[in-house]
Tab-separated table of C-alpha atoms in Angstrom:
chain	number	residue	atom	x	y	z
A	52	ASP	CA	0.000	0.000	0.000
A	53	SER	CA	1.570	3.261	-1.203
A	54	GLY	CA	-0.525	5.458	1.072
A	55	VAL	CA	-1.924	7.394	-1.901
A	56	THR	CA	-5.704	7.121	-2.158
A	57	GLN	CA	-7.630	7.692	-5.341
A	58	THR	CA	-11.385	7.770	-5.763
A	59	PRO	CA	-13.385	6.534	-7.494
A	60	LYS	CA	-11.739	3.320	-8.738
A	61	HIS	CA	-13.912	3.184	-11.818
A	62	LEU	CA	-15.935	5.781	-13.658
A	63	ILE	CA	-18.162	5.298	-16.682
A	64	THR	CA	-19.628	8.353	-18.335
A	65	ALA	CA	-20.818	9.634	-21.685
A	66	THR	CA	-19.146	11.923	-24.183
A	67	GLY	CA	-19.544	15.596	-23.418
A	68	GLN	CA	-19.816	15.047	-19.683
A	69	ARG	CA	-17.585	16.322	-16.879
A	70	VAL	CA	-16.002	14.251	-14.109
A	71	THR	CA	-13.833	14.887	-11.073
A	72	LEU	CA	-11.127	12.532	-9.886
A	73	ARG	CA	-9.875	12.796	-6.340
A	74	CYS	CA	-6.521	12.061	-4.769
A	75	SER	CA	-5.263	12.066	-1.198
A	76	PRO	CA	-1.453	12.025	-0.983
A	77	ARG	CA	0.632	10.080	1.484
A	78	SER	CA	0.811	11.640	4.886
A	79	GLY	CA	3.580	14.239	4.892
A	80	ASP	CA	3.869	14.517	1.104
A	81	LEU	CA	3.514	18.037	-0.263
A	82	SER	CA	3.650	17.327	-3.991
A	83	VAL	CA	0.914	15.738	-6.036
A	84	TYR	CA	1.220	14.602	-9.633
A	85	TRP	CA	-1.319	13.441	-12.188
A	86	TYR	CA	-0.517	10.956	-14.940
A	87	GLN	CA	-2.628	9.488	-17.708
A	88	GLN	CA	-2.000	5.918	-18.857
A	89	SER	CA	-3.450	4.693	-22.129
A	90	LEU	CA	-2.542	1.887	-24.497
A	91	ASP	CA	-1.505	4.162	-27.329
A	92	GLN	CA	0.178	6.982	-25.372
A	93	GLY	CA	1.668	5.102	-22.432
A	94	LEU	CA	2.226	7.029	-19.211
A	95	GLN	CA	1.909	10.745	-19.802
A	96	PHE	CA	2.646	13.404	-17.209
A	97	LEU	CA	-0.215	15.853	-16.868
A	98	ILE	CA	0.502	18.252	-14.027
A	99	GLN	CA	2.264	18.688	-10.674
A	100	TYR	CA	1.261	20.698	-7.625
A	101	TYR	CA	3.440	21.528	-4.685
A	102	ASN	CA	1.873	22.766	-1.481
A	103	GLY	CA	-1.113	24.173	-3.289
A	104	GLU	CA	0.681	25.783	-6.208
A	105	GLU	CA	1.067	24.523	-9.738
A	106	ARG	CA	4.708	23.553	-10.240
A	107	ALA	CA	4.986	21.783	-13.586
A	108	LYS	CA	2.720	21.181	-16.531
A	109	GLY	CA	2.924	18.411	-19.076
A	110	ASN	CA	0.642	17.294	-21.857
A	111	ILE	CA	-2.555	18.397	-20.184
A	112	LEU	CA	-5.433	19.352	-22.435
A	113	GLU	CA	-7.212	22.662	-21.970
A	114	ARG	CA	-10.388	20.688	-21.185
A	115	PHE	CA	-8.610	19.298	-18.127
A	116	SER	CA	-7.823	21.221	-14.978
A	117	ALA	CA	-6.536	20.381	-11.530
A	118	GLN	CA	-6.001	21.939	-8.160
A	119	GLN	CA	-4.491	21.127	-4.810
A	120	PHE	CA	-6.397	22.179	-1.736
A	121	PRO	CA	-5.072	23.470	1.623
A	122	ASP	CA	-5.382	19.972	3.117
A	123	LEU	CA	-3.138	18.841	0.208
A	124	HIS	CA	-5.655	16.603	-1.481
A	125	SER	CA	-5.996	17.171	-5.199
A	126	GLU	CA	-8.729	16.968	-7.791
A	127	LEU	CA	-8.451	16.490	-11.526
A	128	ASN	CA	-11.396	17.818	-13.503
A	129	LEU	CA	-12.036	16.480	-16.989
A	130	SER	CA	-14.687	18.202	-19.075
A	131	SER	CA	-16.268	17.874	-22.515
A	132	LEU	CA	-15.156	14.276	-22.418
A	133	GLU	CA	-14.287	12.460	-25.612
A	134	LEU	CA	-13.915	8.761	-26.322
A	135	GLY	CA	-10.143	9.215	-26.463
A	136	ASP	CA	-10.073	10.372	-22.847
A	137	SER	CA	-10.761	6.816	-21.729
A	138	ALA	CA	-7.680	5.834	-19.742
A	139	LEU	CA	-6.254	5.087	-16.335
A	140	TYR	CA	-5.555	8.254	-14.403
A	141	PHE	CA	-2.904	7.961	-11.725
A	142	CYS	CA	-2.146	10.278	-8.902
A	143	ALA	CA	1.265	10.204	-7.262
A	144	SER	CA	2.770	12.086	-4.381
A	145	SER	CA	6.236	12.891	-3.100
A	146	VAL	CA	7.770	14.582	-0.121
A	147	ASP	CA	8.918	17.629	-2.020
A	148	SER	CA	9.083	19.017	-5.498
A	149	LEU	CA	12.663	17.964	-6.100
A	150	ASN	CA	14.030	14.551	-6.966
A	151	SER	CA	12.240	12.503	-4.356
A	152	PRO	CA	10.610	9.322	-5.677
A	153	LEU	CA	6.951	9.305	-6.581
A	154	HIS	CA	4.479	7.048	-4.814
A	155	PHE	CA	1.508	6.094	-6.947
A	156	GLY	CA	-2.098	5.412	-6.137
A	157	ASN	CA	-3.983	2.540	-7.764
A	158	GLY	CA	-5.573	4.791	-10.323
A	159	THR	CA	-9.042	5.688	-11.559
A	160	ARG	CA	-10.176	3.882	-14.666
A	161	LEU	CA	-12.261	6.240	-16.779
A	162	THR	CA	-14.418	4.864	-19.555
A	163	VAL	CA	-16.134	7.328	-21.868
A	164	THR	CA	-18.954	5.839	-23.945
B	31	ALA	CA	13.620	17.208	-23.919
B	32	GLN	CA	14.281	13.975	-22.137
B	33	SER	CA	13.070	10.639	-23.441
B	34	VAL	CA	13.195	7.007	-22.386
B	35	THR	CA	13.246	3.954	-24.618
B	36	GLN	CA	12.519	0.426	-23.510
B	37	PRO	CA	13.284	-1.615	-26.617
B	38	ASP	CA	11.551	-4.798	-25.494
B	39	ILE	CA	7.773	-4.630	-25.298
B	40	HIS	CA	7.433	-8.239	-24.097
B	41	ILE	CA	9.918	-10.598	-22.498
B	42	THR	CA	9.329	-14.182	-21.413
B	43	VAL	CA	11.737	-15.976	-19.090
B	44	SER	CA	11.607	-19.249	-17.223
B	45	GLU	CA	11.273	-19.216	-13.479
B	46	GLY	CA	14.722	-19.289	-11.922
B	47	ALA	CA	16.409	-17.808	-14.970
B	48	SER	CA	18.209	-14.483	-14.934
B	49	LEU	CA	16.583	-11.331	-16.247
B	50	GLU	CA	17.769	-8.120	-17.852
B	51	LEU	CA	15.376	-5.389	-18.950
B	52	ARG	CA	16.843	-2.694	-21.131
B	53	CYS	CA	16.409	1.033	-20.741
B	54	ASN	CA	18.021	3.832	-22.720
B	55	TYR	CA	17.504	7.463	-21.952
B	56	SER	CA	18.160	10.774	-23.574
B	57	TYR	CA	18.821	13.709	-21.311
B	58	GLY	CA	21.253	16.596	-21.509
B	59	ALA	CA	22.332	16.669	-17.880
B	60	THR	CA	22.953	14.125	-15.153
B	61	PRO	CA	19.763	12.133	-15.008
B	62	TYR	CA	17.742	10.908	-12.116
B	63	LEU	CA	16.715	7.376	-13.072
B	64	PHE	CA	14.043	5.096	-11.718
B	65	TRP	CA	12.546	1.680	-12.281
B	66	TYR	CA	8.925	1.061	-11.369
B	67	VAL	CA	6.838	-2.114	-11.509
B	68	GLN	CA	3.108	-2.288	-12.182
B	69	SER	CA	1.068	-5.375	-11.395
B	70	PRO	CA	-2.361	-5.771	-13.005
B	71	GLY	CA	-4.916	-3.422	-11.476
B	72	GLN	CA	-2.291	-1.737	-9.354
B	73	GLY	CA	-0.399	1.497	-9.353
B	74	LEU	CA	3.315	1.780	-9.952
B	75	GLN	CA	5.685	0.673	-7.227
B	76	LEU	CA	9.228	2.016	-6.994
B	77	LEU	CA	11.873	-0.705	-7.388
B	78	LEU	CA	15.002	1.424	-7.236
B	79	LYS	CA	16.467	4.817	-8.063
B	80	TYR	CA	19.747	6.339	-9.153
B	81	PHE	CA	20.676	9.894	-8.316
B	82	SER	CA	24.473	9.878	-8.102
B	83	GLY	CA	27.384	7.915	-6.690
B	84	ASP	CA	27.744	4.178	-7.095
B	85	THR	CA	26.515	3.231	-10.551
B	86	LEU	CA	25.182	-0.128	-9.380
B	87	VAL	CA	22.070	0.356	-7.307
B	88	GLN	CA	20.176	-2.214	-5.312
B	89	GLY	CA	16.422	-2.219	-5.050
B	90	ILE	CA	13.603	-4.145	-3.524
B	91	LYS	CA	12.617	-7.722	-4.404
B	92	GLY	CA	16.199	-8.641	-5.366
B	93	PHE	CA	16.429	-6.247	-8.327
B	94	GLU	CA	19.458	-4.172	-9.228
B	95	ALA	CA	20.254	-1.713	-12.001
B	96	GLU	CA	23.458	-0.340	-13.438
B	97	PHE	CA	23.862	3.199	-14.717
B	98	LYS	CA	26.199	3.427	-17.702
B	99	ARG	CA	26.685	7.005	-18.752
B	100	SER	CA	28.689	6.121	-21.876
B	101	GLN	CA	25.798	4.000	-23.153
B	102	SER	CA	22.989	6.184	-21.770
B	103	SER	CA	21.567	3.049	-20.248
B	104	PHE	CA	20.042	1.975	-16.966
B	105	ASN	CA	19.289	-1.724	-17.325
B	106	LEU	CA	17.405	-3.648	-14.683
B	107	ARG	CA	18.621	-7.093	-13.632
B	108	LYS	CA	17.620	-9.953	-11.386
B	109	PRO	CA	19.685	-13.124	-11.016
B	110	SER	CA	16.752	-15.501	-10.513
B	111	VAL	CA	13.190	-14.651	-11.514
B	112	HIS	CA	10.194	-15.757	-9.469
B	113	TRP	CA	6.709	-16.302	-10.866
B	114	SER	CA	5.500	-13.335	-8.807
B	115	ASP	CA	7.789	-11.034	-10.818
B	116	ALA	CA	5.411	-11.232	-13.783
B	117	ALA	CA	4.300	-7.632	-14.270
B	118	GLU	CA	4.998	-4.558	-16.377
B	119	TYR	CA	8.211	-2.683	-15.734
B	120	PHE	CA	8.763	0.987	-16.436
B	121	CYS	CA	11.995	2.924	-16.608
B	122	ALA	CA	11.766	6.650	-15.961
B	123	VAL	CA	14.061	9.649	-16.107
B	124	GLY	CA	13.541	12.638	-13.892
B	125	MET	CA	14.124	16.206	-14.825
B	126	ASN	CA	14.470	18.294	-11.756
B	127	ASN	CA	14.744	21.984	-12.183
B	128	ASN	CA	13.067	25.028	-10.785
B	129	ALA	CA	10.060	24.138	-12.885
B	130	GLY	CA	9.296	20.999	-10.949
B	131	ASN	CA	9.924	17.292	-10.749
B	132	MET	CA	8.642	15.701	-13.930
B	133	LEU	CA	9.195	12.037	-14.667
B	134	THR	CA	9.247	10.812	-18.237
B	135	PHE	CA	8.419	7.123	-18.546
B	136	GLY	CA	9.402	4.584	-21.130
B	137	GLY	CA	6.759	2.544	-22.887
B	138	GLY	CA	7.163	-0.368	-20.480
B	139	THR	CA	8.264	-3.991	-20.777
B	140	ARG	CA	5.773	-6.713	-19.956
B	141	LEU	CA	7.479	-9.644	-18.261
B	142	MET	CA	5.974	-13.099	-18.420
B	143	VAL	CA	7.407	-15.950	-16.349
B	144	LYS	CA	7.157	-19.550	-17.507
B	145	PRO	CA	6.937	-22.252	-14.838
């Protein structure tokens, strides 16, 4: 058990809809990361937050947004969903924003129909 | 920009045999290198990491990896594979600058273990 909690485990929704994925980092970790894993793109870095502030941005679509709250949990919002957004979305956390290893949650599997 | 290549998409080994998973990276500075393992339905678990110092690093579950700067490689090894090692393995390179701590992952190698 990595200590990173993601909810929900599974999500099925229709195209055009909006969903929110939630992540609670390990106790004591200040950084939260979001990754998307799909068969054709592999593991893609989306965004990183450190202590409530955005720190790094990857291949995150404009339809997607995230935030980290004062209690350090994070939410990833996906809107105007398309079939191609179907993927596993992982949250990870680390102690700081430097080179500390990432600890991953078990992911949220999103299916867009 | 950094990149990671894992040339082998699938590898099958017999239980008890040795294992080497290949990883090549491209990065302009001294890399931070990681190996993660993903079992079905699970998140990624850190096996080992290289930041600096000794180029042979030991990890959990009997795995080790060797950093070879001249070959831009960070191959993962295990002397004797167990059936429970069947999983997908990801190599990653970290870019740590003032902009954050972004890991770039390779495409993964799926390991199958024959009894």
